């Protein structure tokens, strides 16, 4: 099998901003995603906790993006915004299932599966993909778009309203054939 090419990460072409930290009880940096975060085995959004975000943060957004998807444009697994600035942690499952622990007022937009929630990893058989979980510190309480816009529209708004970013990258390889 030919060596798989790695696409740029989603923020490689964005302006530099303050960096802060995000950690997870479910995922270590560079480690494999747990089965719970795989589409066919659980589809549960991971626990995330962040700190060190810049002063002036008025809300947060959380995304999960697969830059290695064979689409030419990557694949959005999760897009959530308008998380109140007082919230610095999401429990596992906050973005999926019954949305337990999802803060009031937080807004999901459709992922590339077409659902307004977290959609787990599902790379083609034998391919290893990266899953970039990003927490954005946002300079306004409400980002602006509603829940019916595309992830690209949310990304456009985040480009101009992000004070800081934290990211955690996990990987997953679907078993071959």
PDB file of C-alpha atoms in Angstrom:
ATOM      1  CA  UNK A   1       0.000   0.000   0.000  1.00  0.00           C
ATOM      2  CA  UNK A   2       1.294   3.484  -0.838  1.00  0.00           C
ATOM      3  CA  UNK A   3       2.221   5.775   2.013  1.00  0.00           C
ATOM      4  CA  UNK A   4      -0.693   7.944   3.072  1.00  0.00           C
ATOM      5  CA  UNK A   5      -0.191  11.682   2.580  1.00  0.00           C
ATOM      6  CA  UNK A   6      -0.927  13.947   5.513  1.00  0.00           C
ATOM      7  CA  UNK A   7      -2.989  17.050   4.864  1.00  0.00           C
ATOM      8  CA  UNK A   8      -2.224  20.344   6.620  1.00  0.00           C
ATOM      9  CA  UNK A   9      -3.858  20.886   9.992  1.00  0.00           C
ATOM     10  CA  UNK A  10      -6.964  23.093  10.012  1.00  0.00           C
ATOM     11  CA  UNK A  11      -5.267  26.140  11.559  1.00  0.00           C
ATOM     12  CA  UNK A  12      -2.089  26.149   9.500  1.00  0.00           C
ATOM     13  CA  UNK A  13      -3.456  29.023   7.404  1.00  0.00           C
ATOM     14  CA  UNK A  14      -5.193  31.027  10.139  1.00  0.00           C
ATOM     15  CA  UNK A  15      -3.765  34.024  11.963  1.00  0.00           C
ATOM     16  CA  UNK A  16      -1.680  33.220  15.019  1.00  0.00           C
ATOM     17  CA  UNK A  17      -3.555  33.652  18.287  1.00  0.00           C
ATOM     18  CA  UNK A  18      -2.949  32.973  21.964  1.00  0.00           C
ATOM     19  CA  UNK A  19      -2.577  29.258  22.683  1.00  0.00           C
ATOM     20  CA  UNK A  20      -3.955  27.561  25.757  1.00  0.00           C
ATOM     21  CA  UNK A  21      -4.347  23.966  26.879  1.00  0.00           C
ATOM     22  CA  UNK A  22      -7.025  21.332  26.440  1.00  0.00           C
ATOM     23  CA  UNK A  23      -6.892  17.884  28.028  1.00  0.00           C
ATOM     24  CA  UNK A  24      -9.189  14.891  28.068  1.00  0.00           C
ATOM     25  CA  UNK A  25      -9.897  11.971  30.359  1.00  0.00           C
ATOM     26  CA  UNK A  26     -10.638  10.000  27.181  1.00  0.00           C
ATOM     27  CA  UNK A  27      -7.752  10.930  24.891  1.00  0.00           C
ATOM     28  CA  UNK A  28      -4.016  11.575  25.227  1.00  0.00           C
ATOM     29  CA  UNK A  29      -2.232  13.736  22.627  1.00  0.00           C
ATOM     30  CA  UNK A  30      -1.283  11.641  19.603  1.00  0.00           C
ATOM     31  CA  UNK A  31      -2.927   8.509  21.024  1.00  0.00           C
ATOM     32  CA  UNK A  32      -5.603   6.417  19.395  1.00  0.00           C
ATOM     33  CA  UNK A  33      -9.216   7.406  19.937  1.00  0.00           C
ATOM     34  CA  UNK A  34     -11.140   5.138  22.278  1.00  0.00           C
ATOM     35  CA  UNK A  35     -13.723   2.841  20.721  1.00  0.00           C
ATOM     36  CA  UNK A  36     -16.400   5.116  22.211  1.00  0.00           C
ATOM     37  CA  UNK A  37     -15.270   7.875  19.817  1.00  0.00           C
ATOM     38  CA  UNK A  38     -15.607   5.621  16.752  1.00  0.00           C
ATOM     39  CA  UNK A  39     -18.795   5.966  14.726  1.00  0.00           C
ATOM     40  CA  UNK A  40     -19.579   2.254  14.548  1.00  0.00           C
ATOM     41  CA  UNK A  41     -18.707   1.502  18.164  1.00  0.00           C
ATOM     42  CA  UNK A  42     -20.126   4.272  20.317  1.00  0.00           C
ATOM     43  CA  UNK A  43     -20.174   7.701  18.707  1.00  0.00           C
ATOM     44  CA  UNK A  44     -19.657   9.406  22.087  1.00  0.00           C
ATOM     45  CA  UNK A  45     -18.027  12.834  22.199  1.00  0.00           C
ATOM     46  CA  UNK A  46     -14.938  12.784  24.436  1.00  0.00           C
ATOM     47  CA  UNK A  47     -14.483  14.578  27.728  1.00  0.00           C
ATOM     48  CA  UNK A  48     -12.631  17.901  27.244  1.00  0.00           C
ATOM     49  CA  UNK A  49     -11.302  20.382  29.821  1.00  0.00           C
ATOM     50  CA  UNK A  50      -9.432  23.613  29.047  1.00  0.00           C
ATOM     51  CA  UNK A  51      -7.521  26.335  30.873  1.00  0.00           C
ATOM     52  CA  UNK A  52      -5.184  29.245  30.275  1.00  0.00           C
ATOM     53  CA  UNK A  53      -7.463  30.964  27.746  1.00  0.00           C
ATOM     54  CA  UNK A  54      -6.977  34.697  27.203  1.00  0.00           C
ATOM     55  CA  UNK A  55      -8.594  37.473  29.190  1.00  0.00           C
ATOM     56  CA  UNK A  56     -11.626  38.870  27.402  1.00  0.00           C
ATOM     57  CA  UNK A  57     -12.961  35.445  26.427  1.00  0.00           C
ATOM     58  CA  UNK A  58     -16.766  35.686  26.288  1.00  0.00           C
ATOM     59  CA  UNK A  59     -17.608  32.205  24.973  1.00  0.00           C
ATOM     60  CA  UNK A  60     -16.062  29.040  23.563  1.00  0.00           C
ATOM     61  CA  UNK A  61     -16.477  26.875  20.496  1.00  0.00           C
ATOM     62  CA  UNK A  62     -15.431  23.242  20.086  1.00  0.00           C
ATOM     63  CA  UNK A  63     -14.795  21.422  16.827  1.00  0.00           C
ATOM     64  CA  UNK A  64     -13.471  18.080  15.649  1.00  0.00           C
ATOM     65  CA  UNK A  65     -12.010  17.937  12.145  1.00  0.00           C
ATOM     66  CA  UNK A  66     -10.381  15.139  10.147  1.00  0.00           C
ATOM     67  CA  UNK A  67      -7.899  16.750   7.727  1.00  0.00           C
ATOM     68  CA  UNK A  68      -6.982  13.338   6.254  1.00  0.00           C
ATOM     69  CA  UNK A  69     -10.457  12.434   4.952  1.00  0.00           C
ATOM     70  CA  UNK A  70     -10.421  11.544   1.245  1.00  0.00           C
ATOM     71  CA  UNK A  71     -12.687  14.433   0.299  1.00  0.00           C
ATOM     72  CA  UNK A  72     -10.294  17.182  -0.771  1.00  0.00           C
ATOM     73  CA  UNK A  73     -11.782  19.342   1.975  1.00  0.00           C
ATOM     74  CA  UNK A  74     -11.454  17.256   5.137  1.00  0.00           C
ATOM     75  CA  UNK A  75     -14.407  16.132   7.241  1.00  0.00           C
ATOM     76  CA  UNK A  76     -16.160  17.946  10.094  1.00  0.00           C
ATOM     77  CA  UNK A  77     -17.111  15.557  12.900  1.00  0.00           C
ATOM     78  CA  UNK A  78     -18.277  18.141  15.439  1.00  0.00           C
ATOM     79  CA  UNK A  79     -19.066  21.873  15.428  1.00  0.00           C
ATOM     80  CA  UNK A  80     -20.360  23.419  18.661  1.00  0.00           C
ATOM     81  CA  UNK A  81     -20.322  27.095  19.643  1.00  0.00           C
ATOM     82  CA  UNK A  82     -21.838  29.658  22.045  1.00  0.00           C
ATOM     83  CA  UNK A  83     -20.557  27.715  25.054  1.00  0.00           C
ATOM     84  CA  UNK A  84     -20.701  30.190  27.968  1.00  0.00           C
ATOM     85  CA  UNK A  85     -17.334  31.541  29.176  1.00  0.00           C
ATOM     86  CA  UNK A  86     -18.067  30.090  32.626  1.00  0.00           C
ATOM     87  CA  UNK A  87     -17.920  26.554  31.178  1.00  0.00           C
ATOM     88  CA  UNK A  88     -14.404  25.116  30.926  1.00  0.00           C
ATOM     89  CA  UNK A  89     -15.222  21.425  30.682  1.00  0.00           C
ATOM     90  CA  UNK A  90     -17.523  19.167  28.704  1.00  0.00           C
ATOM     91  CA  UNK A  91     -18.197  15.654  30.005  1.00  0.00           C
ATOM     92  CA  UNK A  92     -18.017  12.659  27.700  1.00  0.00           C
ATOM     93  CA  UNK A  93     -21.254  12.482  25.732  1.00  0.00           C
ATOM     94  CA  UNK A  94     -22.095  16.202  25.986  1.00  0.00           C
ATOM     95  CA  UNK A  95     -22.089  16.395  22.186  1.00  0.00           C
ATOM     96  CA  UNK A  96     -23.920  13.151  21.510  1.00  0.00           C
ATOM     97  CA  UNK A  97     -26.767  10.904  22.583  1.00  0.00           C
ATOM     98  CA  UNK A  98     -28.912  12.691  25.156  1.00  0.00           C
ATOM     99  CA  UNK A  99     -26.444  15.630  25.260  1.00  0.00           C
ATOM    100  CA  UNK A 100     -25.935  15.194  29.003  1.00  0.00           C
ATOM    101  CA  UNK A 101     -23.739  18.005  30.280  1.00  0.00           C
ATOM    102  CA  UNK A 102     -24.200  20.198  27.212  1.00  0.00           C
ATOM    103  CA  UNK A 103     -24.410  23.805  28.487  1.00  0.00           C
ATOM    104  CA  UNK A 104     -27.653  25.692  27.960  1.00  0.00           C
ATOM    105  CA  UNK A 105     -27.426  27.953  24.912  1.00  0.00           C
ATOM    106  CA  UNK A 106     -24.663  25.983  23.159  1.00  0.00           C
ATOM    107  CA  UNK A 107     -25.353  25.551  19.447  1.00  0.00           C
ATOM    108  CA  UNK A 108     -24.550  22.549  17.237  1.00  0.00           C
ATOM    109  CA  UNK A 109     -24.431  22.805  13.458  1.00  0.00           C
ATOM    110  CA  UNK A 110     -24.556  19.865  11.076  1.00  0.00           C
ATOM    111  CA  UNK A 111     -21.408  17.820  10.878  1.00  0.00           C
ATOM    112  CA  UNK A 112     -20.451  16.217   7.580  1.00  0.00           C
ATOM    113  CA  UNK A 113     -22.575  13.178   8.436  1.00  0.00           C
ATOM    114  CA  UNK A 114     -25.546  15.563   8.317  1.00  0.00           C
ATOM    115  CA  UNK A 115     -26.448  15.459  12.022  1.00  0.00           C
ATOM    116  CA  UNK A 116     -26.219  18.180  14.662  1.00  0.00           C
ATOM    117  CA  UNK A 117     -23.989  16.327  17.130  1.00  0.00           C
ATOM    118  CA  UNK A 118     -20.622  14.612  17.451  1.00  0.00           C
ATOM    119  CA  UNK A 119     -19.996  12.022  14.742  1.00  0.00           C
ATOM    120  CA  UNK A 120     -17.258   9.533  15.539  1.00  0.00           C
ATOM    121  CA  UNK A 121     -14.235   8.438  13.534  1.00  0.00           C
ATOM    122  CA  UNK A 122     -14.870   6.347  10.416  1.00  0.00           C
ATOM    123  CA  UNK A 123     -11.856   6.421   8.096  1.00  0.00           C
ATOM    124  CA  UNK A 124     -11.677   4.068   5.117  1.00  0.00           C
ATOM    125  CA  UNK A 125     -10.378   0.599   5.979  1.00  0.00           C
ATOM    126  CA  UNK A 126      -6.618   0.540   6.465  1.00  0.00           C
ATOM    127  CA  UNK A 127      -6.217   4.333   6.637  1.00  0.00           C
ATOM    128  CA  UNK A 128      -4.930   6.154   9.710  1.00  0.00           C
ATOM    129  CA  UNK A 129      -6.544   9.571  10.206  1.00  0.00           C
ATOM    130  CA  UNK A 130      -6.009  12.444  12.638  1.00  0.00           C
ATOM    131  CA  UNK A 131      -8.911  13.924  14.588  1.00  0.00           C
ATOM    132  CA  UNK A 132      -8.217  17.512  15.616  1.00  0.00           C
ATOM    133  CA  UNK A 133     -10.285  18.587  18.619  1.00  0.00           C
ATOM    134  CA  UNK A 134     -10.064  22.367  18.935  1.00  0.00           C
ATOM    135  CA  UNK A 135     -11.378  24.675  21.640  1.00  0.00           C
ATOM    136  CA  UNK A 136     -11.658  28.311  20.575  1.00  0.00           C
ATOM    137  CA  UNK A 137     -11.766  31.262  22.982  1.00  0.00           C
ATOM    138  CA  UNK A 138     -14.220  33.686  21.359  1.00  0.00           C
ATOM    139  CA  UNK A 139     -14.456  37.472  21.830  1.00  0.00           C
ATOM    140  CA  UNK A 140     -18.265  37.597  21.918  1.00  0.00           C
ATOM    141  CA  UNK A 141     -20.980  35.752  23.844  1.00  0.00           C
ATOM    142  CA  UNK A 142     -22.839  34.760  20.681  1.00  0.00           C
ATOM    143  CA  UNK A 143     -20.830  33.932  17.583  1.00  0.00           C
ATOM    144  CA  UNK A 144     -23.684  34.984  15.321  1.00  0.00           C
ATOM    145  CA  UNK A 145     -24.744  32.206  12.982  1.00  0.00           C
ATOM    146  CA  UNK A 146     -27.680  29.953  13.736  1.00  0.00           C
ATOM    147  CA  UNK A 147     -27.744  26.178  13.814  1.00  0.00           C
ATOM    148  CA  UNK A 148     -28.576  25.771  10.122  1.00  0.00           C
ATOM    149  CA  UNK A 149     -25.307  27.116   8.697  1.00  0.00           C
ATOM    150  CA  UNK A 150     -22.446  24.967   7.446  1.00  0.00           C
ATOM    151  CA  UNK A 151     -19.237  24.285   9.381  1.00  0.00           C
ATOM    152  CA  UNK A 152     -17.503  26.587   6.856  1.00  0.00           C
ATOM    153  CA  UNK A 153     -19.674  29.544   7.926  1.00  0.00           C
ATOM    154  CA  UNK A 154     -18.875  28.853  11.589  1.00  0.00           C
ATOM    155  CA  UNK A 155     -15.183  28.631  10.662  1.00  0.00           C
ATOM    156  CA  UNK A 156     -15.405  31.950   8.835  1.00  0.00           C
ATOM    157  CA  UNK A 157     -16.882  33.621  11.910  1.00  0.00           C
ATOM    158  CA  UNK A 158     -14.323  31.985  14.201  1.00  0.00           C
ATOM    159  CA  UNK A 159     -11.478  33.283  12.039  1.00  0.00           C
ATOM    160  CA  UNK A 160     -12.445  36.842  12.946  1.00  0.00           C
ATOM    161  CA  UNK A 161     -13.547  36.311  16.558  1.00  0.00           C
ATOM    162  CA  UNK A 162     -10.978  33.886  17.976  1.00  0.00           C
ATOM    163  CA  UNK A 163      -8.813  35.200  20.799  1.00  0.00           C
ATOM    164  CA  UNK A 164      -7.088  31.887  21.434  1.00  0.00           C
ATOM    165  CA  UNK A 165      -7.029  28.233  20.422  1.00  0.00           C
ATOM    166  CA  UNK A 166      -6.216  24.934  22.079  1.00  0.00           C
ATOM    167  CA  UNK A 167      -6.058  21.645  20.232  1.00  0.00           C
ATOM    168  CA  UNK A 168      -5.789  17.980  21.035  1.00  0.00           C
ATOM    169  CA  UNK A 169      -5.101  15.519  18.223  1.00  0.00           C
ATOM    170  CA  UNK A 170      -6.029  11.864  18.379  1.00  0.00           C
ATOM    171  CA  UNK A 171      -5.734   9.229  15.682  1.00  0.00           C
ATOM    172  CA  UNK A 172      -7.672   6.216  14.509  1.00  0.00           C
ATOM    173  CA  UNK A 173      -7.090   3.513  11.923  1.00  0.00           C
ATOM    174  CA  UNK A 174      -9.962   1.382  10.734  1.00  0.00           C
ATOM    175  CA  UNK A 175      -9.017  -2.264  10.399  1.00  0.00           C
ATOM    176  CA  UNK A 176      -8.141  -3.294   6.844  1.00  0.00           C
ATOM    177  CA  UNK A 177     -10.682  -5.281   4.844  1.00  0.00           C
TER     178      UNK A 177
END
